[in-house]
Amino acid sequence: MSPPSDTATLLGPSLLGHLLRSAADLPRQPSTDALLLQAVLQADARAFQSPEFRSGLAACLARARYPEDEETRAMDAAQWEALFSEPLGEQLLSDAQLTPEQRQAHLSFFLLRPEFSLELLSLYEGHLTRVAAHEAQLALQAFPAEQVAPIARFPPALVARFPDLTAIEPPVTAQAISLLVPHVLRPAQVSRMLGTLADDILATAQEDAPEQAHRSAFASMAAEGLRALAEELRTQSDPRQVAQELVLGGLQYQAFFQLLGPFTEDARAQHELLSTSVSHLGMALGGPVGEAAARVVSRQVFQAVEVHGAGGRLPLGALAGEVLGVPGLGLAPGALSEVTSALTQLYAAQLTALEDDAADLLSDVMPLLFQGEVEGLGSVWASLLGDPERMATLQALDAQARAQVLRVLLVGGAVGLFPWEAVVPGLQASSPELFGASLAPNVPAERYAASAARAVAVLANEELCEQLSQGLCSPEEALEQAQERGAALFEGGLLPADPALTTALLGAVVPLQPTEE
């Protein structure tokens, strides 16, 4: 009996490809998820030789990522097919020596990134952790300097290297630096400072290491980002812009050395790389507040991905927004920084909405709030909540002013500015003044966090908040919608909440508007 022909060998993958293509036209359901996973886990090098299989698999993956957007889905399918046609891509997904867990992890890497660069894949010879490090550094270099917040801080560890910066009383913020320009710090001088940092980065590429070629590529890219900022400063005269570029350059430098550590590690280091990038982007976006929010976002997304990828599954549910309420949100630094920005702006909006009575009550806290300081913030809130005189004043405020105070507190906790353990005793003891009724005793801090996450998610949706305040929907209806719209992005949002506590918190931050008689 003669050996099977190539055509016969490819018949199975070809038919499977047609089946996948048909499945891509169906609504996502457990059976389509199972088909996609099995196709990935069982495909070998021969399967990837089949154009029908590559096309069908690409169509299914694109549908999972963009179920409602046909035009974007078509472009994404083309991106997948290019990956499958790339030798390194085929190797990462079909090598016979790969375990099912490795195949699933490799596909998830690409699935959770709306865009992936085949150039980077080639540059780092298929080493996905190094691709992730490069991508993380590149996200910082793509951040516009003009968007650096006034309260963003130059890395404290670098201040001592530049004598002119040591004259600034810590923290060394972009706003404080701008006051030195141009009389103390000239733009050309700042340009040279960034050039020095770029030289430091390039020097690391000269060290002997097994991965020296990859380290050199990574260092060259990072140094190029700093040199680009330095070049811009040669023609820059606006003090604010000079300060913003110096702070951004300092963050890029610090991120590079923090990313370099995990650069040679295995896939387990990829979350660490992403957290580093997003936290630095958060600092640039909103100072310590943005940095704290970035940590919360990263942690919540990682947990959602792990839950949906458990048991050898693909994290399709996380990608579809089933947990986090943001369809398409994956592990790309740029996408996570957009969510971080939204959380930072939500907190800032509560501060700017404070009217006189609420601001007077928070007079001891206001300096920290408007400096964007998070260190010690929990203790200050705890002190305020434990002050009987302040609590009596709070109770005497009308519901709207009281809500303004509580919104700052709850949103701050929800975006990670302080541990809930610091304020829960005060909230518990003052519940009659804050919520109009005593709460159940000994409610653990994680239940407060979970309940606050759901209340804050309602607050974050202006339309929903308006409907609730006007009595056009019930708290239960509002909370159900909030759970679908991103409550899990906040601290504690993936944990079970206490229904009674959640309703009490929501009623306190979104009170009914007074009716006109």
Short mmCIF file of C-alpha atoms in Angstrom, two decimals:
data_model
loop_
_atom_site.label_atom_id
_atom_site.label_comp_id
_atom_site.label_asym_id
_atom_site.label_seq_id
_atom_site.Cartn_x
_atom_site.Cartn_y
_atom_site.Cartn_z
CA MET A 1 0.00 0.00 0.00
CA SER A 2 1.48 3.34 -1.04
CA PRO A 3 1.99 6.14 1.53
CA PRO A 4 -0.72 8.83 1.65
CA SER A 5 -0.27 11.73 -0.71
CA ASP A 6 0.18 15.29 0.50
CA THR A 7 -3.37 16.05 -0.63
CA ALA A 8 -4.75 13.24 1.52
CA THR A 9 -2.64 14.34 4.47
CA LEU A 10 -4.01 17.87 4.25
CA LEU A 11 -7.59 16.81 3.81
CA GLY A 12 -8.27 16.81 7.58
CA PRO A 13 -6.88 20.31 8.24
CA SER A 14 -8.64 21.60 5.14
CA LEU A 15 -12.02 20.34 6.34
CA LEU A 16 -11.36 21.64 9.84
CA GLY A 17 -10.50 25.01 8.34
CA HIS A 18 -13.88 25.13 6.56
CA LEU A 19 -15.59 24.18 9.83
CA LEU A 20 -13.76 26.96 11.66
CA ARG A 21 -14.70 29.41 8.95
CA SER A 22 -18.37 28.48 9.42
CA ALA A 23 -18.06 28.74 13.20
CA ALA A 24 -16.71 32.27 12.81
CA ASP A 25 -20.09 33.31 11.41
CA LEU A 26 -21.95 32.04 14.51
CA PRO A 27 -22.51 33.85 17.82
CA ARG A 28 -19.90 32.91 20.40
CA GLN A 29 -21.02 29.99 22.58
CA PRO A 30 -19.35 27.16 24.55
CA SER A 31 -19.32 24.85 21.52
CA THR A 32 -17.50 27.39 19.31
CA ASP A 33 -15.01 28.09 22.12
CA ALA A 34 -14.34 24.35 22.47
CA LEU A 35 -13.88 23.94 18.71
CA LEU A 36 -11.39 26.81 18.58
CA LEU A 37 -9.38 25.50 21.53
CA GLN A 38 -9.23 21.96 20.18
CA ALA A 39 -8.17 23.21 16.76
CA VAL A 40 -5.25 25.07 18.34
CA LEU A 41 -4.18 22.26 20.65
CA GLN A 42 -4.32 19.53 18.01
CA ALA A 43 -2.89 21.45 15.05
CA ASP A 44 0.57 20.35 13.97
CA ALA A 45 2.97 21.74 11.40
CA ARG A 46 1.10 19.95 8.61
CA ALA A 47 -2.14 21.66 9.61
CA PHE A 48 -0.54 25.08 9.31
CA GLN A 49 0.49 24.20 5.75
CA SER A 50 -3.21 24.24 4.84
CA PRO A 51 -4.41 27.66 3.62
CA GLU A 52 -7.98 26.69 4.56
CA PHE A 53 -6.96 25.84 8.12
CA ARG A 54 -4.97 29.07 8.54
CA SER A 55 -7.83 31.11 7.12
CA GLY A 56 -10.51 29.42 9.22
CA LEU A 57 -8.50 29.68 12.45
CA ALA A 58 -7.73 33.35 11.74
CA ALA A 59 -11.42 34.06 11.10
CA CYS A 60 -12.42 32.44 14.42
CA LEU A 61 -9.81 34.33 16.43
CA ALA A 62 -10.71 37.64 14.80
CA ARG A 63 -14.39 37.01 15.55
CA ALA A 64 -13.53 36.34 19.20
CA ARG A 65 -11.67 39.64 19.39
CA TYR A 66 -14.06 41.82 17.38
CA PRO A 67 -17.53 40.21 17.38
CA GLU A 68 -19.38 43.38 16.26
CA ASP A 69 -16.90 45.23 14.02
CA GLU A 70 -16.68 43.60 10.59
CA GLU A 71 -14.11 45.97 9.10
CA THR A 72 -11.72 45.68 12.04
CA ARG A 73 -12.34 41.94 12.18
CA ALA A 74 -11.22 41.55 8.56
CA MET A 75 -7.98 43.43 9.28
CA ASP A 76 -7.41 41.34 12.38
CA ALA A 77 -7.94 38.10 10.45
CA ALA A 78 -5.28 39.22 7.98
CA GLN A 79 -2.92 39.87 10.91
CA TRP A 80 -3.52 36.35 12.24
CA GLU A 81 -2.91 34.77 8.84
CA ALA A 82 0.38 36.66 8.57
CA LEU A 83 1.39 35.27 11.97
CA PHE A 84 0.48 31.71 10.94
CA SER A 85 2.50 32.07 7.74
CA GLU A 86 5.54 33.31 9.66
CA PRO A 87 7.94 30.42 10.51
CA LEU A 88 8.36 31.64 14.09
CA GLY A 89 4.61 31.99 14.54
CA GLU A 90 4.05 28.49 13.23
CA GLN A 91 6.79 27.21 15.52
CA LEU A 92 5.23 28.81 18.60
CA LEU A 93 1.85 27.25 17.88
CA SER A 94 2.52 23.91 16.20
CA ASP A 95 5.90 22.56 17.29
CA ALA A 96 5.44 18.90 18.21
CA GLN A 97 7.54 19.38 21.36
CA LEU A 98 5.15 21.97 22.81
CA THR A 99 2.86 20.89 25.63
CA PRO A 100 -0.84 21.85 25.38
CA GLU A 101 -0.25 24.39 28.15
CA GLN A 102 2.55 26.03 26.16
CA ARG A 103 0.45 26.23 23.02
CA GLN A 104 -2.42 27.74 24.96
CA ALA A 105 -0.08 30.29 26.60
CA HIS A 106 1.50 31.24 23.29
CA LEU A 107 -1.84 31.76 21.55
CA SER A 108 -3.15 33.71 24.53
CA PHE A 109 -0.14 36.03 24.28
CA PHE A 110 -1.21 37.09 20.79
CA LEU A 111 -4.93 36.89 21.49
CA LEU A 112 -4.66 39.42 24.33
CA ARG A 113 -2.86 41.97 22.16
CA PRO A 114 -4.98 43.81 19.60
CA GLU A 115 -1.83 44.35 17.54
CA PHE A 116 1.34 42.29 17.48
CA SER A 117 4.52 43.01 15.60
CA LEU A 118 6.04 40.28 13.47
CA GLU A 119 9.20 42.41 13.33
CA LEU A 120 9.57 42.15 17.12
CA LEU A 121 8.87 38.42 16.97
CA SER A 122 11.72 38.07 14.48
CA LEU A 123 14.04 40.45 16.34
CA TYR A 124 13.79 38.39 19.52
CA GLU A 125 13.65 35.04 17.72
CA GLY A 126 10.25 34.11 19.11
CA HIS A 127 11.12 34.84 22.78
CA LEU A 128 7.76 36.24 23.88
CA THR A 129 8.92 37.63 27.21
CA ARG A 130 11.50 39.79 25.44
CA VAL A 131 8.85 40.87 22.95
CA ALA A 132 6.69 41.88 25.93
CA ALA A 133 9.56 43.88 27.47
CA HIS A 134 10.20 45.73 24.21
CA GLU A 135 6.50 46.45 23.81
CA ALA A 136 6.29 47.71 27.41
CA GLN A 137 9.19 50.14 26.93
CA LEU A 138 7.84 51.25 23.57
CA ALA A 139 4.50 52.19 25.13
CA LEU A 140 6.29 54.66 27.41
CA GLN A 141 8.19 56.12 24.49
CA ALA A 142 4.95 56.60 22.57
CA PHE A 143 3.40 58.57 25.43
CA PRO A 144 3.05 62.27 24.43
CA ALA A 145 5.18 64.48 26.67
CA GLU A 146 2.55 67.21 26.63
CA GLN A 147 0.19 64.83 28.48
CA VAL A 148 2.52 64.42 31.46
CA ALA A 149 0.57 65.65 34.51
CA PRO A 150 1.88 68.56 36.62
CA ILE A 151 1.94 66.22 39.65
CA ALA A 152 3.89 63.50 37.80
CA ARG A 153 7.17 62.88 39.62
CA PHE A 154 10.74 62.58 38.44
CA PRO A 155 12.09 59.27 39.84
CA PRO A 156 13.47 60.01 43.35
CA ALA A 157 16.44 57.66 42.84
CA LEU A 158 17.67 59.84 39.97
CA VAL A 159 17.34 63.24 41.64
CA ALA A 160 20.73 63.04 43.36
CA ARG A 161 22.47 62.69 39.97
CA PHE A 162 21.42 66.19 38.97
CA PRO A 163 22.39 68.89 41.55
CA ASP A 164 19.88 71.43 40.23
CA LEU A 165 17.02 69.06 41.02
CA THR A 166 18.19 68.50 44.60
CA ALA A 167 17.27 72.11 45.36
CA ILE A 168 13.58 71.21 44.92
CA GLU A 169 11.82 70.13 48.07
CA PRO A 170 10.51 66.60 47.46
CA PRO A 171 8.53 65.44 45.68
CA VAL A 172 10.19 66.63 42.47
CA THR A 173 7.16 67.10 40.23
CA ALA A 174 6.88 68.36 36.68
CA GLN A 175 5.30 71.53 38.01
CA ALA A 176 8.17 72.16 40.45
CA ILE A 177 10.77 71.54 37.74
CA SER A 178 9.06 74.00 35.39
CA LEU A 179 9.67 76.79 37.93
CA LEU A 180 13.44 76.33 37.44
CA VAL A 181 13.26 76.79 33.66
CA PRO A 182 15.03 78.67 32.13
CA HIS A 183 16.89 80.56 34.88
CA VAL A 184 18.26 77.52 36.72
CA LEU A 185 17.62 74.76 34.20
CA ARG A 186 18.13 75.68 30.55
CA PRO A 187 16.52 73.50 27.86
CA ALA A 188 19.95 72.64 26.41
CA GLN A 189 21.10 71.56 29.86
CA VAL A 190 18.05 69.30 30.27
CA SER A 191 18.80 67.87 26.82
CA ARG A 192 22.29 66.90 27.99
CA MET A 193 20.82 65.33 31.14
CA LEU A 194 18.66 63.05 29.01
CA GLY A 195 21.64 62.30 26.79
CA THR A 196 23.58 61.13 29.85
CA LEU A 197 20.75 58.78 30.78
CA ALA A 198 20.71 57.40 27.23
CA ASP A 199 24.46 56.71 27.45
CA ASP A 200 23.90 54.78 30.69
CA ILE A 201 21.35 52.58 28.97
CA LEU A 202 23.63 51.87 26.01
CA ALA A 203 26.44 50.92 28.39
CA THR A 204 24.38 48.00 29.66
CA ALA A 205 24.41 46.50 26.17
CA GLN A 206 28.21 46.15 26.34
CA GLU A 207 28.08 43.68 29.23
CA ASP A 208 28.81 40.07 28.31
CA ALA A 209 25.69 37.95 28.55
CA PRO A 210 24.29 34.94 26.68
CA GLU A 211 21.49 37.15 25.37
CA GLN A 212 23.76 40.09 24.49
CA ALA A 213 22.32 40.62 20.98
CA HIS A 214 18.82 40.85 22.40
CA ARG A 215 19.94 43.11 25.25
CA SER A 216 21.64 45.35 22.71
CA ALA A 217 18.48 45.64 20.62
CA PHE A 218 16.41 46.42 23.72
CA ALA A 219 18.90 49.00 25.01
CA SER A 220 19.24 50.67 21.62
CA MET A 221 15.49 51.11 21.38
CA ALA A 222 15.27 52.57 24.91
CA ALA A 223 18.21 54.93 24.34
CA GLU A 224 16.67 56.07 21.08
CA GLY A 225 13.55 57.17 22.98
CA LEU A 226 15.61 59.30 25.36
CA ARG A 227 17.66 60.80 22.54
CA ALA A 228 14.45 61.74 20.72
CA LEU A 229 13.31 63.67 23.80
CA ALA A 230 16.75 65.28 24.11
CA GLU A 231 16.61 66.40 20.49
CA GLU A 232 13.18 67.96 20.96
CA LEU A 233 14.52 70.00 23.87
CA ARG A 234 17.10 71.71 21.68
CA THR A 235 14.35 73.85 20.18
CA GLN A 236 12.01 73.94 23.18
CA SER A 237 11.49 77.06 25.29
CA ASP A 238 8.21 76.46 27.12
CA PRO A 239 9.13 75.72 30.77
CA ARG A 240 6.19 73.36 31.22
CA GLN A 241 7.10 71.33 28.15
CA VAL A 242 10.76 71.14 29.20
CA ALA A 243 9.75 69.83 32.61
CA GLN A 244 7.31 67.32 31.11
CA GLU A 245 9.96 65.90 28.80
CA LEU A 246 12.49 65.59 31.63
CA VAL A 247 10.00 63.73 33.84
CA LEU A 248 8.99 61.45 30.97
CA GLY A 249 12.64 60.76 30.20
CA GLY A 250 13.29 59.89 33.84
CA LEU A 251 10.35 57.48 33.84
CA GLN A 252 11.57 55.85 30.63
CA TYR A 253 15.05 55.40 32.11
CA GLN A 254 13.72 53.92 35.36
CA ALA A 255 11.34 51.59 33.49
CA PHE A 256 14.16 50.27 31.28
CA PHE A 257 16.22 49.04 34.22
CA GLN A 258 13.18 47.59 35.95
CA LEU A 259 12.22 45.79 32.73
CA LEU A 260 15.76 44.54 32.15
CA GLY A 261 15.59 42.24 35.18
CA PRO A 262 12.72 40.05 33.89
CA PHE A 263 13.95 40.42 30.28
CA THR A 264 15.57 36.98 30.29
CA GLU A 265 12.87 35.23 32.32
CA ASP A 266 10.17 32.89 31.12
CA ALA A 267 6.52 33.66 30.43
CA ARG A 268 5.77 34.08 34.13
CA ALA A 269 7.61 37.40 34.00
CA GLN A 270 5.28 38.87 31.38
CA HIS A 271 2.79 40.17 33.95
CA GLU A 272 5.65 41.84 35.85
CA LEU A 273 6.79 43.54 32.66
CA LEU A 274 3.33 44.83 31.88
CA SER A 275 2.75 46.06 35.44
CA THR A 276 6.01 48.01 35.30
CA SER A 277 5.07 49.71 32.04
CA VAL A 278 1.51 50.53 33.05
CA SER A 279 2.51 51.88 36.48
CA HIS A 280 5.00 54.25 34.84
CA LEU A 281 2.36 55.31 32.33
CA GLY A 282 0.04 55.88 35.29
CA MET A 283 2.62 58.11 36.98
CA ALA A 284 2.94 60.15 33.79
CA LEU A 285 -0.84 60.41 33.44
CA GLY A 286 -1.74 61.34 36.99
CA GLY A 287 1.18 61.23 39.39
CA PRO A 288 0.87 58.87 42.37
CA VAL A 289 -2.92 58.67 41.84
CA GLY A 290 -2.42 57.42 38.29
CA GLU A 291 0.28 55.01 39.44
CA ALA A 292 -2.03 53.53 42.08
CA ALA A 293 -4.90 53.25 39.60
CA ALA A 294 -2.59 51.52 37.13
CA ARG A 295 -1.70 48.87 39.70
CA VAL A 296 -5.39 48.20 40.35
CA VAL A 297 -6.21 47.94 36.63
CA SER A 298 -3.27 45.61 35.96
CA ARG A 299 -4.12 43.38 38.90
CA GLN A 300 -7.82 43.15 38.00
CA VAL A 301 -7.08 42.36 34.35
CA PHE A 302 -4.52 39.69 35.28
CA GLN A 303 -7.03 38.05 37.59
CA ALA A 304 -9.74 38.07 34.93
CA VAL A 305 -7.39 36.58 32.35
CA GLU A 306 -6.27 33.88 34.77
CA VAL A 307 -9.86 32.97 35.68
CA HIS A 308 -10.91 32.68 32.04
CA GLY A 309 -7.73 30.87 31.05
CA ALA A 310 -7.90 28.33 33.87
CA GLY A 311 -8.32 24.66 33.09
CA GLY A 312 -6.49 24.85 29.78
CA ARG A 313 -8.97 27.29 28.23
CA LEU A 314 -8.34 30.35 26.11
CA PRO A 315 -9.19 33.64 27.91
CA LEU A 316 -12.00 34.40 25.46
CA GLY A 317 -14.38 35.49 28.21
CA ALA A 318 -11.95 38.14 29.45
CA LEU A 319 -11.46 39.36 25.90
CA ALA A 320 -15.23 39.57 25.33
CA GLY A 321 -15.64 41.81 28.39
CA GLU A 322 -17.67 39.27 30.33
CA VAL A 323 -15.84 40.05 33.57
CA LEU A 324 -14.35 43.51 33.21
CA GLY A 325 -17.08 45.09 31.08
CA VAL A 326 -14.59 46.36 28.48
CA PRO A 327 -14.75 44.23 25.30
CA GLY A 328 -11.40 43.86 23.61
CA LEU A 329 -9.38 44.85 26.68
CA GLY A 330 -6.31 42.64 26.69
CA LEU A 331 -2.78 42.94 27.96
CA ALA A 332 -1.44 45.68 25.70
CA PRO A 333 0.09 48.55 27.75
CA GLY A 334 -1.62 51.22 25.65
CA ALA A 335 -5.09 49.78 26.21
CA LEU A 336 -4.54 49.41 29.94
CA SER A 337 -3.22 52.97 30.20
CA GLU A 338 -6.47 54.23 28.63
CA VAL A 339 -8.45 52.52 31.39
CA THR A 340 -6.01 53.88 33.96
CA SER A 341 -6.59 57.36 32.57
CA ALA A 342 -10.36 56.93 32.89
CA LEU A 343 -10.07 55.88 36.54
CA THR A 344 -7.71 58.76 37.30
CA GLN A 345 -10.09 61.24 35.69
CA LEU A 346 -13.01 59.81 37.65
CA TYR A 347 -11.17 60.53 40.89
CA ALA A 348 -10.15 64.01 39.74
CA ALA A 349 -13.78 64.76 38.84
CA GLN A 350 -14.85 64.08 42.42
CA LEU A 351 -12.26 66.57 43.71
CA THR A 352 -13.27 69.33 41.33
CA ALA A 353 -16.97 68.79 42.16
CA LEU A 354 -16.45 69.59 45.85
CA GLU A 355 -18.46 72.63 46.90
CA ASP A 356 -17.60 74.91 49.81
CA ASP A 357 -19.28 72.99 52.64
CA ALA A 358 -17.76 69.68 51.60
CA ALA A 359 -14.34 71.25 51.01
CA ASP A 360 -14.41 72.91 54.45
CA LEU A 361 -15.04 69.56 56.10
CA LEU A 362 -12.08 68.08 54.23
CA SER A 363 -9.73 70.96 55.00
CA ASP A 364 -7.20 68.66 56.70
CA VAL A 365 -7.22 66.26 53.75
CA MET A 366 -7.28 68.79 50.92
CA PRO A 367 -3.50 69.42 50.70
CA LEU A 368 -2.88 65.72 50.14
CA LEU A 369 -5.80 65.39 47.74
CA PHE A 370 -4.75 68.19 45.43
CA GLN A 371 -1.06 67.24 45.50
CA GLY A 372 -2.08 63.78 44.33
CA GLU A 373 -0.37 62.31 47.40
CA VAL A 374 -1.35 58.78 48.35
CA GLU A 375 1.20 57.97 51.06
CA GLY A 376 -0.50 58.34 54.41
CA LEU A 377 -3.85 59.16 52.83
CA GLY A 378 -5.58 56.24 54.51
CA SER A 379 -4.42 57.40 57.94
CA VAL A 380 -5.71 60.92 57.31
CA TRP A 381 -9.10 59.59 56.26
CA ALA A 382 -9.17 57.31 59.32
CA SER A 383 -8.45 60.29 61.57
CA LEU A 384 -11.25 62.29 60.02
CA LEU A 385 -13.73 59.40 60.33
CA GLY A 386 -12.74 58.94 63.96
CA ASP A 387 -13.33 62.59 64.88
CA PRO A 388 -16.80 62.90 66.51
CA GLU A 389 -16.95 66.65 65.81
CA ARG A 390 -16.23 66.17 62.10
CA MET A 391 -18.76 63.36 61.87
CA ALA A 392 -21.39 65.57 63.48
CA THR A 393 -20.61 68.28 60.94
CA LEU A 394 -20.86 65.75 58.13
CA GLN A 395 -24.24 64.55 59.37
CA ALA A 396 -25.47 68.16 59.47
CA LEU A 397 -24.67 68.68 55.77
CA ASP A 398 -27.41 68.19 53.22
CA ALA A 399 -27.42 64.87 51.34
CA GLN A 400 -25.76 66.29 48.23
CA ALA A 401 -22.81 67.83 50.12
CA ARG A 402 -22.42 64.67 52.20
CA ALA A 403 -22.39 62.65 48.99
CA GLN A 404 -19.55 64.80 47.62
CA VAL A 405 -17.37 63.91 50.61
CA LEU A 406 -18.18 60.22 50.41
CA ARG A 407 -17.56 60.12 46.67
CA VAL A 408 -13.99 61.30 47.16
CA LEU A 409 -13.50 58.66 49.84
CA LEU A 410 -15.08 55.72 48.01
CA VAL A 411 -13.59 56.49 44.60
CA GLY A 412 -10.17 56.91 46.22
CA GLY A 413 -10.46 53.46 47.79
CA ALA A 414 -11.80 51.96 44.57
CA VAL A 415 -8.80 53.15 42.54
CA GLY A 416 -6.32 51.92 45.13
CA LEU A 417 -5.17 55.12 46.85
CA PHE A 418 -5.27 53.53 50.30
CA PRO A 419 -5.97 50.11 51.79
CA TRP A 420 -9.57 49.60 52.82
CA GLU A 421 -8.35 48.22 56.15
CA ALA A 422 -7.32 51.78 57.07
CA VAL A 423 -10.82 53.27 56.81
CA VAL A 424 -13.23 50.40 57.48
CA PRO A 425 -13.21 50.81 61.31
CA GLY A 426 -14.15 54.47 60.93
CA LEU A 427 -16.81 53.75 58.33
CA GLN A 428 -18.25 51.03 60.52
CA ALA A 429 -18.32 53.19 63.66
CA SER A 430 -19.80 56.19 61.85
CA SER A 431 -22.30 54.35 59.69
CA PRO A 432 -25.36 56.11 61.22
CA GLU A 433 -23.91 59.51 60.31
CA LEU A 434 -22.69 58.39 56.89
CA PHE A 435 -25.45 56.10 55.72
CA GLY A 436 -28.42 56.90 57.93
CA ALA A 437 -28.41 53.46 59.56
CA SER A 438 -26.10 51.13 61.43
CA LEU A 439 -24.48 48.41 59.35
CA ALA A 440 -23.92 44.80 60.32
CA PRO A 441 -20.93 44.50 62.66
CA ASN A 442 -17.55 43.06 61.67
CA VAL A 443 -17.93 43.45 57.92
CA PRO A 444 -14.46 42.54 56.52
CA ALA A 445 -12.49 45.08 54.53
CA GLU A 446 -12.68 43.03 51.31
CA ARG A 447 -16.50 43.20 51.45
CA TYR A 448 -16.29 46.98 51.73
CA ALA A 449 -13.96 47.04 48.73
CA ALA A 450 -16.26 44.81 46.69
CA SER A 451 -19.37 46.80 47.61
CA ALA A 452 -17.68 50.14 46.96
CA ALA A 453 -16.50 48.92 43.54
CA ARG A 454 -20.09 48.35 42.48
CA ALA A 455 -21.32 51.67 43.87
CA VAL A 456 -18.46 53.54 42.18
CA ALA A 457 -19.20 51.80 38.86
CA VAL A 458 -22.68 53.35 38.97
CA LEU A 459 -21.13 56.71 39.82
CA ALA A 460 -18.79 56.39 36.83
CA ASN A 461 -21.72 56.12 34.42
CA GLU A 462 -23.27 59.58 34.15
CA GLU A 463 -26.46 58.41 32.47
CA LEU A 464 -27.05 55.65 35.00
CA CYS A 465 -26.20 57.94 37.89
CA GLU A 466 -28.67 60.54 36.62
CA GLN A 467 -31.46 57.98 36.29
CA LEU A 468 -30.88 56.73 39.82
CA SER A 469 -30.78 60.19 41.37
CA GLN A 470 -34.07 61.05 39.68
CA GLY A 471 -35.73 57.84 40.82
CA LEU A 472 -36.07 56.54 37.24
CA CYS A 473 -34.42 53.24 38.14
CA SER A 474 -33.99 51.28 41.35
CA PRO A 475 -30.63 50.75 43.10
CA GLU A 476 -30.88 47.06 42.20
CA GLU A 477 -31.31 47.86 38.49
CA ALA A 478 -28.45 50.35 38.56
CA LEU A 479 -26.13 47.88 40.29
CA GLU A 480 -26.96 45.12 37.83
CA GLN A 481 -26.02 47.36 34.92
CA ALA A 482 -22.88 48.59 36.68
CA GLN A 483 -21.67 45.02 37.12
CA GLU A 484 -21.82 44.67 33.33
CA ARG A 485 -20.08 48.01 32.75
CA GLY A 486 -16.79 47.61 34.51
CA ALA A 487 -17.30 47.25 38.27
CA ALA A 488 -14.63 44.54 38.18
CA LEU A 489 -12.01 47.10 37.08
CA PHE A 490 -12.02 48.64 40.56
CA GLU A 491 -10.27 47.37 43.67
CA GLY A 492 -12.25 44.40 45.01
CA GLY A 493 -14.55 44.32 42.01
CA LEU A 494 -13.92 40.62 41.35
CA LEU A 495 -14.86 39.65 44.92
CA PRO A 496 -18.39 38.96 46.19
CA ALA A 497 -20.10 42.03 47.65
CA ASP A 498 -22.45 42.45 50.60
CA PRO A 499 -25.86 43.41 49.10
CA ALA A 500 -27.01 45.50 52.07
CA LEU A 501 -23.70 47.33 52.32
CA THR A 502 -23.61 47.92 48.56
CA THR A 503 -27.07 49.47 48.60
CA ALA A 504 -26.14 51.66 51.57
CA LEU A 505 -22.97 52.92 49.89
CA LEU A 506 -24.79 53.59 46.64
CA GLY A 507 -27.56 55.50 48.40
CA ALA A 508 -24.97 57.65 50.16
CA VAL A 509 -23.02 58.63 47.03
CA VAL A 510 -26.03 58.95 44.70
CA PRO A 511 -28.85 60.36 46.84
CA LEU A 512 -32.23 61.16 45.38
CA GLN A 513 -32.46 64.72 44.14
CA PRO A 514 -34.85 66.85 46.21
CA THR A 515 -38.23 67.31 44.57
CA GLU A 516 -39.57 70.79 43.94
CA GLU A 517 -42.73 71.55 45.86
#
